[in-house]
PDB file of C-alpha atoms in Angstrom:
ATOM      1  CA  UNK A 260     -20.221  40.164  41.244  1.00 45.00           C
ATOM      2  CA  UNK A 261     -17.372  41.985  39.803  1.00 46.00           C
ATOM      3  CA  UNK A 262     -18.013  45.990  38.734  1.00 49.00           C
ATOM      4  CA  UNK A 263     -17.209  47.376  35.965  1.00 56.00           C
ATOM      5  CA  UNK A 264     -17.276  45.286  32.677  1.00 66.00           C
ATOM      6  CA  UNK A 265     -16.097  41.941  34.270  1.00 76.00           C
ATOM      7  CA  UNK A 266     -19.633  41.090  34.573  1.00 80.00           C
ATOM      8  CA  UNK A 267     -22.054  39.910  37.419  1.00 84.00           C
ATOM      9  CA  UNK A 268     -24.693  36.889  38.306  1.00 88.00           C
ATOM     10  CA  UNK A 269     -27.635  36.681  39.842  1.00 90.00           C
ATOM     11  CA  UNK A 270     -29.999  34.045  40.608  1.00 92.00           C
ATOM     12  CA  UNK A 271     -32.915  33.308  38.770  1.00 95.00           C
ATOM     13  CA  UNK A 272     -35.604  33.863  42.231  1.00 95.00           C
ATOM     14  CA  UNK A 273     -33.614  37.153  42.153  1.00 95.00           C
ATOM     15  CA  UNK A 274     -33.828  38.154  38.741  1.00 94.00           C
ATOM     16  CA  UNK A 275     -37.482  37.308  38.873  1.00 95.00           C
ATOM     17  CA  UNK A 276     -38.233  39.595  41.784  1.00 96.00           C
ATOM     18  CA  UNK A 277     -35.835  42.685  40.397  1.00 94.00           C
ATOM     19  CA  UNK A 278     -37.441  42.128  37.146  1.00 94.00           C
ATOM     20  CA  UNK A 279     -41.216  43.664  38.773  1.00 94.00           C
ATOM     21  CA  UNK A 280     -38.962  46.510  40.316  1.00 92.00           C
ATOM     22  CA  UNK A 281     -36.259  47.384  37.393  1.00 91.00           C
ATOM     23  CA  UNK A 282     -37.528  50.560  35.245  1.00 91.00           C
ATOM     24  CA  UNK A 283     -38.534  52.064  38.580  1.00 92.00           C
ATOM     25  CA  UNK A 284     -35.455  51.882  40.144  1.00 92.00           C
ATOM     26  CA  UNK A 285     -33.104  52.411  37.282  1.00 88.00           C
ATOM     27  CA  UNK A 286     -35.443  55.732  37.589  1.00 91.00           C
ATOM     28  CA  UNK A 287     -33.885  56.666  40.560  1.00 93.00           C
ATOM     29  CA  UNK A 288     -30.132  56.437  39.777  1.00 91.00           C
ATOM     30  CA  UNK A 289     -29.526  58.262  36.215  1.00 88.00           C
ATOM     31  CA  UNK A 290     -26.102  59.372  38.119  1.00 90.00           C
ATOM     32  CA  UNK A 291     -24.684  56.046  38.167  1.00 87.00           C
ATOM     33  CA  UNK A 292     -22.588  54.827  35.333  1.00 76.00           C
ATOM     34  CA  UNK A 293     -22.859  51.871  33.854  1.00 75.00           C
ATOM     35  CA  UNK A 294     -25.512  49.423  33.886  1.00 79.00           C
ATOM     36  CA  UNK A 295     -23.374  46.987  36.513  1.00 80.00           C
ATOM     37  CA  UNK A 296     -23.254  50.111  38.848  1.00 84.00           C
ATOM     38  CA  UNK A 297     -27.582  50.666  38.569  1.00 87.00           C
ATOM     39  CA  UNK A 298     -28.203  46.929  39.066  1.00 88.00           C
ATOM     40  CA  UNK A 299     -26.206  47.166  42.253  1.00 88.00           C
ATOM     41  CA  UNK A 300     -27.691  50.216  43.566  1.00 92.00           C
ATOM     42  CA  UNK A 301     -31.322  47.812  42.883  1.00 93.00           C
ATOM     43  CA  UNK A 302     -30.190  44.829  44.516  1.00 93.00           C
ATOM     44  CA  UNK A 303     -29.352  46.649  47.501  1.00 94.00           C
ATOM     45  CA  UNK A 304     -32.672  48.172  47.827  1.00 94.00           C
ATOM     46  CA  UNK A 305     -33.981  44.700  47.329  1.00 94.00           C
ATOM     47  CA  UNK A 306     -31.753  44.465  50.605  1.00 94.00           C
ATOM     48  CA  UNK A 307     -29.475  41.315  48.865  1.00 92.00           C
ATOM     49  CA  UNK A 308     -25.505  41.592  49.708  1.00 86.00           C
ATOM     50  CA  UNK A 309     -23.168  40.575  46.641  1.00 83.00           C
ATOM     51  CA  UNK A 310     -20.340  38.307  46.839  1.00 85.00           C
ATOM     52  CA  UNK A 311     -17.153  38.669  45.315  1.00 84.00           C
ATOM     53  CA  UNK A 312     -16.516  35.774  42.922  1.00 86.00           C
ATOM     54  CA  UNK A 313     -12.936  35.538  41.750  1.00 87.00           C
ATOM     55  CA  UNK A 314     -13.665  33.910  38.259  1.00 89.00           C
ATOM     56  CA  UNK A 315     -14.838  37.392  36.885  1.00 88.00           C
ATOM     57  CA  UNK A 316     -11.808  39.619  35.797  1.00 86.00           C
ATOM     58  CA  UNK A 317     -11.982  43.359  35.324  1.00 81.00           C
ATOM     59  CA  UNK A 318      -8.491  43.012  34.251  1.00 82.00           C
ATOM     60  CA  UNK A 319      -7.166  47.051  34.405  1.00 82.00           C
ATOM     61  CA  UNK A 320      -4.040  46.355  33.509  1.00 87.00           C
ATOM     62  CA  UNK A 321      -2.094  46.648  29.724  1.00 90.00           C
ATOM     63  CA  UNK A 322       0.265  44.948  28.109  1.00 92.00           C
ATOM     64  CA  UNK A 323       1.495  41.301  28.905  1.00 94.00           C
ATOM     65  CA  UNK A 324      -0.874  39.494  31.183  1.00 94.00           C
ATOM     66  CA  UNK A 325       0.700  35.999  31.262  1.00 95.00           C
ATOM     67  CA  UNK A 326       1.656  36.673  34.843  1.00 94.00           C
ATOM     68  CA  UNK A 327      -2.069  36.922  35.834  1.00 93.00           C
ATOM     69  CA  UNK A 328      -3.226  34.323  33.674  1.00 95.00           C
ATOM     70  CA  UNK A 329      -0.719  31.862  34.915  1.00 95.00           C
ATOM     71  CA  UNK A 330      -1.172  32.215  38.638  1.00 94.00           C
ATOM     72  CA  UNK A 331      -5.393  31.948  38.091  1.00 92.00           C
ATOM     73  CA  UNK A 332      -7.645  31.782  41.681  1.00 89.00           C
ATOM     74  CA  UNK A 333      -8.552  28.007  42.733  1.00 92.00           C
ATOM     75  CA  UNK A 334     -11.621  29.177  41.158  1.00 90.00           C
ATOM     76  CA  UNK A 335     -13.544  28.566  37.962  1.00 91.00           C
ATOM     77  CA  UNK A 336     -12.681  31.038  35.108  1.00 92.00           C
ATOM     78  CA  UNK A 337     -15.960  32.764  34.663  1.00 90.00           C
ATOM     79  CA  UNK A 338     -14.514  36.069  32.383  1.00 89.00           C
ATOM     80  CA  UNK A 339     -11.759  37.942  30.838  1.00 88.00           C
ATOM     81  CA  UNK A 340     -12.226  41.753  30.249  1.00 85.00           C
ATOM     82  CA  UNK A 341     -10.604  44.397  27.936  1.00 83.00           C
ATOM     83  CA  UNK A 342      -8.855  41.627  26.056  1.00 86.00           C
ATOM     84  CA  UNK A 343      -8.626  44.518  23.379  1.00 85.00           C
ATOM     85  CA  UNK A 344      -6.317  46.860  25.712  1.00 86.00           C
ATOM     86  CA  UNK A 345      -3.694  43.900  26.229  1.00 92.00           C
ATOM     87  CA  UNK A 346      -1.169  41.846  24.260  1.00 95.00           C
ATOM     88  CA  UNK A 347      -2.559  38.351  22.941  1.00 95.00           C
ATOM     89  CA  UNK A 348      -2.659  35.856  25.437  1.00 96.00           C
ATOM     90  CA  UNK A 349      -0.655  33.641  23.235  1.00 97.00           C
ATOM     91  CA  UNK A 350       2.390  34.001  21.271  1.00 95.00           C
ATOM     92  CA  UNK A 351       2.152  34.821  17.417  1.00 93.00           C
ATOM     93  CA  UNK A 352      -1.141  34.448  17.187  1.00 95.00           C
ATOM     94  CA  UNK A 353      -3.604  37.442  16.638  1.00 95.00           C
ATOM     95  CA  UNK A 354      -5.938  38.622  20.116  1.00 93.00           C
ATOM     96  CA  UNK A 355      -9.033  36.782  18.513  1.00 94.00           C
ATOM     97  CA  UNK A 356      -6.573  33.707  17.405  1.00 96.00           C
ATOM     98  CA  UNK A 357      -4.906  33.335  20.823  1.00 96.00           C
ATOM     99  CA  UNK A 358      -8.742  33.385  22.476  1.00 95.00           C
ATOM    100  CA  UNK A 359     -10.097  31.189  20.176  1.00 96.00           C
ATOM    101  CA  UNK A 360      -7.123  29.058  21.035  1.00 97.00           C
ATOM    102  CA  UNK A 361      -7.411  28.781  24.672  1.00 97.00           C
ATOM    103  CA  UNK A 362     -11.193  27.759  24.173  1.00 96.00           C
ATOM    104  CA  UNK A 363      -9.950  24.768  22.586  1.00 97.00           C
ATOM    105  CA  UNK A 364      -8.822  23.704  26.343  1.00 97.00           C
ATOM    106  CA  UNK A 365     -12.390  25.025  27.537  1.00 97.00           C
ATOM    107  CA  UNK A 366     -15.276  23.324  25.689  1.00 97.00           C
ATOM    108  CA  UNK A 367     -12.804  20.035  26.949  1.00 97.00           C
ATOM    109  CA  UNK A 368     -12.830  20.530  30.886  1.00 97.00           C
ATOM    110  CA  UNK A 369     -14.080  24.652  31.238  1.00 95.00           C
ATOM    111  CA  UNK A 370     -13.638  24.237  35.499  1.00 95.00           C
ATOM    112  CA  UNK A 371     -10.101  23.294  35.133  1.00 96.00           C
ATOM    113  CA  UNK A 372      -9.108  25.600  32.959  1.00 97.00           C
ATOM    114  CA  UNK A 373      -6.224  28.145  34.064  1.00 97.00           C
ATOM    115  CA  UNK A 374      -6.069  26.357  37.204  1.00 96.00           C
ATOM    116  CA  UNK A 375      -2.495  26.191  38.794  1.00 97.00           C
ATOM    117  CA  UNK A 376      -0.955  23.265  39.978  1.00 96.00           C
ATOM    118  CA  UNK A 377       2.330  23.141  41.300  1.00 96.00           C
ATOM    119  CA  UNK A 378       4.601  19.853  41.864  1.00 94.00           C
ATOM    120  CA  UNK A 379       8.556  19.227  42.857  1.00 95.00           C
ATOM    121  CA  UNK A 380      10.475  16.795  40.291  1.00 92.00           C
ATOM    122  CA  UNK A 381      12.037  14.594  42.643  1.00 88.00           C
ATOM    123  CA  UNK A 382      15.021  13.251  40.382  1.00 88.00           C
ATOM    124  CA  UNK A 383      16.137  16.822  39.186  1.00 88.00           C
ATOM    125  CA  UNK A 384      14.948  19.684  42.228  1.00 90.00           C
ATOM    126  CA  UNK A 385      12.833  21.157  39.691  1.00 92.00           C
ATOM    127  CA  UNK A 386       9.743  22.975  40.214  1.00 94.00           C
ATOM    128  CA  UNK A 387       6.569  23.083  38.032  1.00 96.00           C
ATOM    129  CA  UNK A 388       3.926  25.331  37.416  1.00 97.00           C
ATOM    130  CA  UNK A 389       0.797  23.789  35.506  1.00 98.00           C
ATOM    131  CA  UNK A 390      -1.806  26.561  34.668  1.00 98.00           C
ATOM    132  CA  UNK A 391      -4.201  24.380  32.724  1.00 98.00           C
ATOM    133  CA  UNK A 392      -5.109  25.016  29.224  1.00 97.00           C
ATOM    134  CA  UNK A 393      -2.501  27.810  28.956  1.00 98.00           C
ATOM    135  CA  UNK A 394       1.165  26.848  30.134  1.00 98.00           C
ATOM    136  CA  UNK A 395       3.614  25.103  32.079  1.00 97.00           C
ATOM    137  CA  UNK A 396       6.158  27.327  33.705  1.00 95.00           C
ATOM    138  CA  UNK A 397       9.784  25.263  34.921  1.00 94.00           C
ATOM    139  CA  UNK A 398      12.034  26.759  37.518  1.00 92.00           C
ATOM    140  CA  UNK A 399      15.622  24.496  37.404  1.00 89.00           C
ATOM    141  CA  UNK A 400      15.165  23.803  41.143  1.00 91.00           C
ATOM    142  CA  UNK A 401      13.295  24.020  44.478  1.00 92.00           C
ATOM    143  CA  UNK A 402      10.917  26.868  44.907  1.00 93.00           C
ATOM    144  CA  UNK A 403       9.047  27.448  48.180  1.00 94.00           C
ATOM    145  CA  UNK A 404       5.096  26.585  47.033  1.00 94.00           C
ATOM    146  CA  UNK A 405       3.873  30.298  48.509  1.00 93.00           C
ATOM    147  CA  UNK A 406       6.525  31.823  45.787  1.00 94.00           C
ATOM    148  CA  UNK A 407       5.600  29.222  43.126  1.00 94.00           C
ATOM    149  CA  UNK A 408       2.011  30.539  42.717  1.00 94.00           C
ATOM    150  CA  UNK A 409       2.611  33.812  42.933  1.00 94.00           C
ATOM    151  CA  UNK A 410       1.477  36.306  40.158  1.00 93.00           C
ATOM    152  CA  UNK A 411       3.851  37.875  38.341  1.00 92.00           C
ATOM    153  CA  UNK A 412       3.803  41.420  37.251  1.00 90.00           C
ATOM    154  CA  UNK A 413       4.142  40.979  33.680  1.00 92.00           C
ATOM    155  CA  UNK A 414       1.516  43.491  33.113  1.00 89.00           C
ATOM    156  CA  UNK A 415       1.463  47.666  33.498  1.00 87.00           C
ATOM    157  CA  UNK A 416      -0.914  49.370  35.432  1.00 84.00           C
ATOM    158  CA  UNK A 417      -3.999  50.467  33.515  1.00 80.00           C
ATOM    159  CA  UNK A 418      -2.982  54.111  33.922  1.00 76.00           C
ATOM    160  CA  UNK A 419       0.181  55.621  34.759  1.00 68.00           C
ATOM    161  CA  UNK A 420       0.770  57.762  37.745  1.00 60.00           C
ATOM    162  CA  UNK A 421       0.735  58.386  41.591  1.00 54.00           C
ATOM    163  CA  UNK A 422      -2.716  57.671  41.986  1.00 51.00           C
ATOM    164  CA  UNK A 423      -2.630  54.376  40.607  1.00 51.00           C
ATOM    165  CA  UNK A 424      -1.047  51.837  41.915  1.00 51.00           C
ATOM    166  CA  UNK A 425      -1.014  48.073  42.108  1.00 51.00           C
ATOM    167  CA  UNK A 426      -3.736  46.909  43.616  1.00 54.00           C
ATOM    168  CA  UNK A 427      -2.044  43.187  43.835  1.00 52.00           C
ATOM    169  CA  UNK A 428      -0.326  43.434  46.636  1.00 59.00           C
ATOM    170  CA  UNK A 429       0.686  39.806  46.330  1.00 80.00           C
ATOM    171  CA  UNK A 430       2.787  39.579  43.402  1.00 88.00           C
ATOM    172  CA  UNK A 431       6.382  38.790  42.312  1.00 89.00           C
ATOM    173  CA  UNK A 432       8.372  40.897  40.332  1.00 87.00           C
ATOM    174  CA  UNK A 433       9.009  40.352  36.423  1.00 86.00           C
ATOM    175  CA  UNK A 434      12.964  39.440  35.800  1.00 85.00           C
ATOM    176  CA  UNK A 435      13.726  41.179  32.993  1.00 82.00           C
ATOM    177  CA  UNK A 436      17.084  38.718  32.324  1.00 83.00           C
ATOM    178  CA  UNK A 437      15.086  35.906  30.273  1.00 80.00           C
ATOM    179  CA  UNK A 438      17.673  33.539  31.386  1.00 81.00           C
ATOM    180  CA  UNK A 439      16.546  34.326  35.320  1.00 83.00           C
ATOM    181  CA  UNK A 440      12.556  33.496  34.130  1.00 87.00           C
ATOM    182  CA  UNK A 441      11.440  30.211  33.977  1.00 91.00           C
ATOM    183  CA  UNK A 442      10.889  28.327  31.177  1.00 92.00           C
ATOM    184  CA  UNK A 443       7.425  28.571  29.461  1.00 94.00           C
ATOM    185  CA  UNK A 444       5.524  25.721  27.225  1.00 96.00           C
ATOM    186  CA  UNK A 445       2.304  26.893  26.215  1.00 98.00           C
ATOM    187  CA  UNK A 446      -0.563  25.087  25.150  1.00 98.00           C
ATOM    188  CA  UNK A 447      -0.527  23.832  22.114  1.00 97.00           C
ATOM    189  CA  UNK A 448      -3.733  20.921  21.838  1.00 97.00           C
ATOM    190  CA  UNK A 449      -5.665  19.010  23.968  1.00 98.00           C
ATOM    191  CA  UNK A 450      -7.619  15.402  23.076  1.00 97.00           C
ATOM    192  CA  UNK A 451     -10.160  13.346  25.432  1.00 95.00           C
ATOM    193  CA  UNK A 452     -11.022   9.779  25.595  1.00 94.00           C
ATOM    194  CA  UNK A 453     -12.475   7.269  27.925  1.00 91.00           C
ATOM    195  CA  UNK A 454      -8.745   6.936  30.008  1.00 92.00           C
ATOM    196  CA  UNK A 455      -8.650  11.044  30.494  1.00 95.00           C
ATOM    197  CA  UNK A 456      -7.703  14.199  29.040  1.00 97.00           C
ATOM    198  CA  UNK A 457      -4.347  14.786  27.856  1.00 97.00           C
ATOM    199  CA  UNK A 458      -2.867  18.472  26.843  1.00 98.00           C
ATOM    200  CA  UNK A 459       0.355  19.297  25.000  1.00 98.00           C
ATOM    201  CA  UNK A 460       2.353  22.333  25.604  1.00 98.00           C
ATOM    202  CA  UNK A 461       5.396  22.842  23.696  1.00 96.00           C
ATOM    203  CA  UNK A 462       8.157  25.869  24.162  1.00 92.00           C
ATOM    204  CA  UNK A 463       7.759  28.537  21.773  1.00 83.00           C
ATOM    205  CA  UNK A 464      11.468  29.847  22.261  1.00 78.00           C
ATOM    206  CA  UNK A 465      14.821  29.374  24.653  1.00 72.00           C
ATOM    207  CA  UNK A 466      16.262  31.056  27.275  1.00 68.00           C
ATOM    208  CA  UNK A 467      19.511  29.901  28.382  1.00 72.00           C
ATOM    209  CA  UNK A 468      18.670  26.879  30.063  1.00 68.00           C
ATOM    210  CA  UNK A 469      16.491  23.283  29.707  1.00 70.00           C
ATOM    211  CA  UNK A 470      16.992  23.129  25.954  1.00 74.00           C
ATOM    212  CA  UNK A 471      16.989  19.782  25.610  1.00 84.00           C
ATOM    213  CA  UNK A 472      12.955  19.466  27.030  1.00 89.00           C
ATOM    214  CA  UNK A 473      10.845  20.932  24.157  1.00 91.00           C
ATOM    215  CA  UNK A 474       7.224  19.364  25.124  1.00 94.00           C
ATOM    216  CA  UNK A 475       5.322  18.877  28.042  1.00 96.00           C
ATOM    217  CA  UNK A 476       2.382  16.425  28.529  1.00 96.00           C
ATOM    218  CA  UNK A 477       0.083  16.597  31.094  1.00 97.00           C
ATOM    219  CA  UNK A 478      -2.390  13.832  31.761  1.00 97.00           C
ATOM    220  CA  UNK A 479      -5.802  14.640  34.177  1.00 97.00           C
ATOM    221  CA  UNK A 480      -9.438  13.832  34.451  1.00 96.00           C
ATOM    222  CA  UNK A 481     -12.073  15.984  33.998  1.00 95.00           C
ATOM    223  CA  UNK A 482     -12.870  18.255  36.808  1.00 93.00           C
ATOM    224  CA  UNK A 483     -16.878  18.597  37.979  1.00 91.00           C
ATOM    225  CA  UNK A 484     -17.131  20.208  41.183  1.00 87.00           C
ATOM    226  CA  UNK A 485     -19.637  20.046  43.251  1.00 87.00           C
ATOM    227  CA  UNK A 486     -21.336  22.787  45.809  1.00 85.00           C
ATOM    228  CA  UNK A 487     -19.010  22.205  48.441  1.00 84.00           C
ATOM    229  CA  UNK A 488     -15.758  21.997  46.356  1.00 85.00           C
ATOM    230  CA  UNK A 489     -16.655  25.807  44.922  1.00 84.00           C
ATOM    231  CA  UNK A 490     -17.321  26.999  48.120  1.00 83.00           C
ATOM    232  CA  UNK A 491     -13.667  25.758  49.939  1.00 87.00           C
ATOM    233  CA  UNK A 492     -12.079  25.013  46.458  1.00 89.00           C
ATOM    234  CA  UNK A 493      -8.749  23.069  47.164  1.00 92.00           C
ATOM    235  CA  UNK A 494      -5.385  22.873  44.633  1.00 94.00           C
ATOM    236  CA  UNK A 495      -5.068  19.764  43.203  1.00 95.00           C
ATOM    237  CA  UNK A 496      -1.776  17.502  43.316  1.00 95.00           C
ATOM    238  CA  UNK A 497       0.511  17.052  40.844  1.00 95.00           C
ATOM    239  CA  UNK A 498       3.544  13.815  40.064  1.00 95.00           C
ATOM    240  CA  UNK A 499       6.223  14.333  37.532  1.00 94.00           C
ATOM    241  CA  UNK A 500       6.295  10.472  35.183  1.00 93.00           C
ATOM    242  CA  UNK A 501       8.934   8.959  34.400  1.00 88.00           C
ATOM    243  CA  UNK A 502       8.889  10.094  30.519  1.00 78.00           C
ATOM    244  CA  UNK A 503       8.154   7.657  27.794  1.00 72.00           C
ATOM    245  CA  UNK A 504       9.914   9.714  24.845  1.00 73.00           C
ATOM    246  CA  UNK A 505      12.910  11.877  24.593  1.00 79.00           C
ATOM    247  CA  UNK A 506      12.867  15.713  24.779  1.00 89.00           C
ATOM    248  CA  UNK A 507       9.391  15.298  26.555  1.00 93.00           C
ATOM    249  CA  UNK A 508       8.458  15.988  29.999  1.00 94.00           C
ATOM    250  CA  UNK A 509       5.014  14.057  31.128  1.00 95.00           C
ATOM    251  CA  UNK A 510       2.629  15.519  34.465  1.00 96.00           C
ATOM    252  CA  UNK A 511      -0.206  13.485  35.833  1.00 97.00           C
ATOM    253  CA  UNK A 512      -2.897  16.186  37.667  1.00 97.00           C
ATOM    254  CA  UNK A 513      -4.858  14.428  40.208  1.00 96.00           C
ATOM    255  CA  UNK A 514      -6.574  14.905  43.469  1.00 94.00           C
ATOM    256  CA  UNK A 515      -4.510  15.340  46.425  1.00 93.00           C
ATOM    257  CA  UNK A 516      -5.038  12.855  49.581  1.00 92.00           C
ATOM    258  CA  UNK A 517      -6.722  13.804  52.120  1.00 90.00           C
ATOM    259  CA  UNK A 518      -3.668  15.096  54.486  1.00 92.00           C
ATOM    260  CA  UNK A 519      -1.430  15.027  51.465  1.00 92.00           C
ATOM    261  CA  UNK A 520       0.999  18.056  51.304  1.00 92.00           C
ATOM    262  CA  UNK A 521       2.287  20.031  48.322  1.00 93.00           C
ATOM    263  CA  UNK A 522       6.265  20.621  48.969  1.00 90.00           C
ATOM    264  CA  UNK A 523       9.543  20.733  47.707  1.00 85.00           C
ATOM    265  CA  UNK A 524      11.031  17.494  48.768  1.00 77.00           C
ATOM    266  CA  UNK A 525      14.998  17.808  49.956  1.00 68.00           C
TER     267      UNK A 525
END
């Protein structure tokens, strides 16, 4: 469950049983905002804990939220809120565009979307950032994996002031110097066939550095997890391919082995 308007999910035993107990309860809490915040106060009478499910996002925050986007939980995306109260999630495109946009990369594979895969080009020290669906983010050399996934705070608190503060304790700071950021290709189509998916992201403008690698391809298959996969999700591996055209960079997404590690290689 997330609170506020992030959303919630319940089973369907569950919303059978609250269902007989609902206009009673909701009775007894008129001083509760929100419907999220009655439901809650109901399912604990019905003596049921809630679980925290890091797909839903409240998402109190304004302005750019790439950095969030881009460094997604190992977890499905379930929902994005106040999409109104930020920039769009693409650039030059309108908020309903840019949405529409990264649905494209949904109704193909909806579980991997967002998700963040990080590999280590071995010919050049480079370091990539695949966040499914959305972009590819490339660092010009060897970045410890803990910094690599990392959100940055491209984003402003919701409100301003001493009482709010970031709640993401986690989180790398913004460089303001585009020519210290790395460079971004974001998604620009996606196509499916028999062999596997394949999505495009191409760089919407320079800064400073790599401007001789405009696209990026990145091949996968589909992702269907099962039970025990969403319950101890695991990141997935990544190999940067030899490329097969000029000015293009090409990523195969796989499944990591079973002691396989994910790290910059000297």
């Amino acid at each position: 469950m997330a609170f506020g308007g992030a959303g919630f999910a319940i089973s369907y035993p569950l919303a059978k049983v609250l269902a007989e107990h609902l206009d009673s309860c909701i009775d007894r809490y008129p001083h509760l905002y929100g419907s999220d915040g009655r439901i809650h106060a109901c399912l604990t009478e019905l003596g049921v804990t809630l679980t925290h499910e890091p797909g839903f996002h409240q998402m109190d925050v304004r302005g750019n939220i790439f950095g969030l986007l881009a460094a997604h939980p190992t977890r499905p995306l379930v929902s994005l809120h106040h999409l109104d109260a930020v920039k769009p999630i693409f650039p030059k495109m309108t908020a309903m565009e840019a949405l529409k946009h990264l649905l494209e990369a949904t109704k193909v594979d909806s579980q991997r979307t967002l998700q963040q895969t990080v590999c280590y080009d071995r010919w050049f020290s480079w370091t990539l950032s695949v966040s499914w669906g959305y972009a590819v983010q490339l660092v010009g050399f060897n970045e410890f994996l803990p910094v690599a996934v990392l959100m940055q705070e491209t984003y402003v608190p919701w409100k301003r002031g001493p009482l709010y503060i970031n709640h993401n304790l986690n989180t790398a700071k913004y460089q303001p110097d585009p020519c210290k950021r790395p460079v971004v290709f974001f998604f620009d189509r996606v196509s499916s066939s028999r062999d596997g998916i394949a999505s495009i992201y191409k760089k919407t403008e320079n800064n400073c550095t790599f401007d001789k690698i405009q696209e990026v391809r990145v091949f996968s298959k589909k992702l269907d997890l099962d039970i025990k996969q969403l319950q101890a999700p695991r990141r997935q591996c990544c190999d940067v391919l030899p490329s097969s055209a000029d000015r293009v960079m090409e990523i195969n997404i796989r499944e990591c082995g079973a002691e396989e590690l994910i790290y910059m290689h000297a």
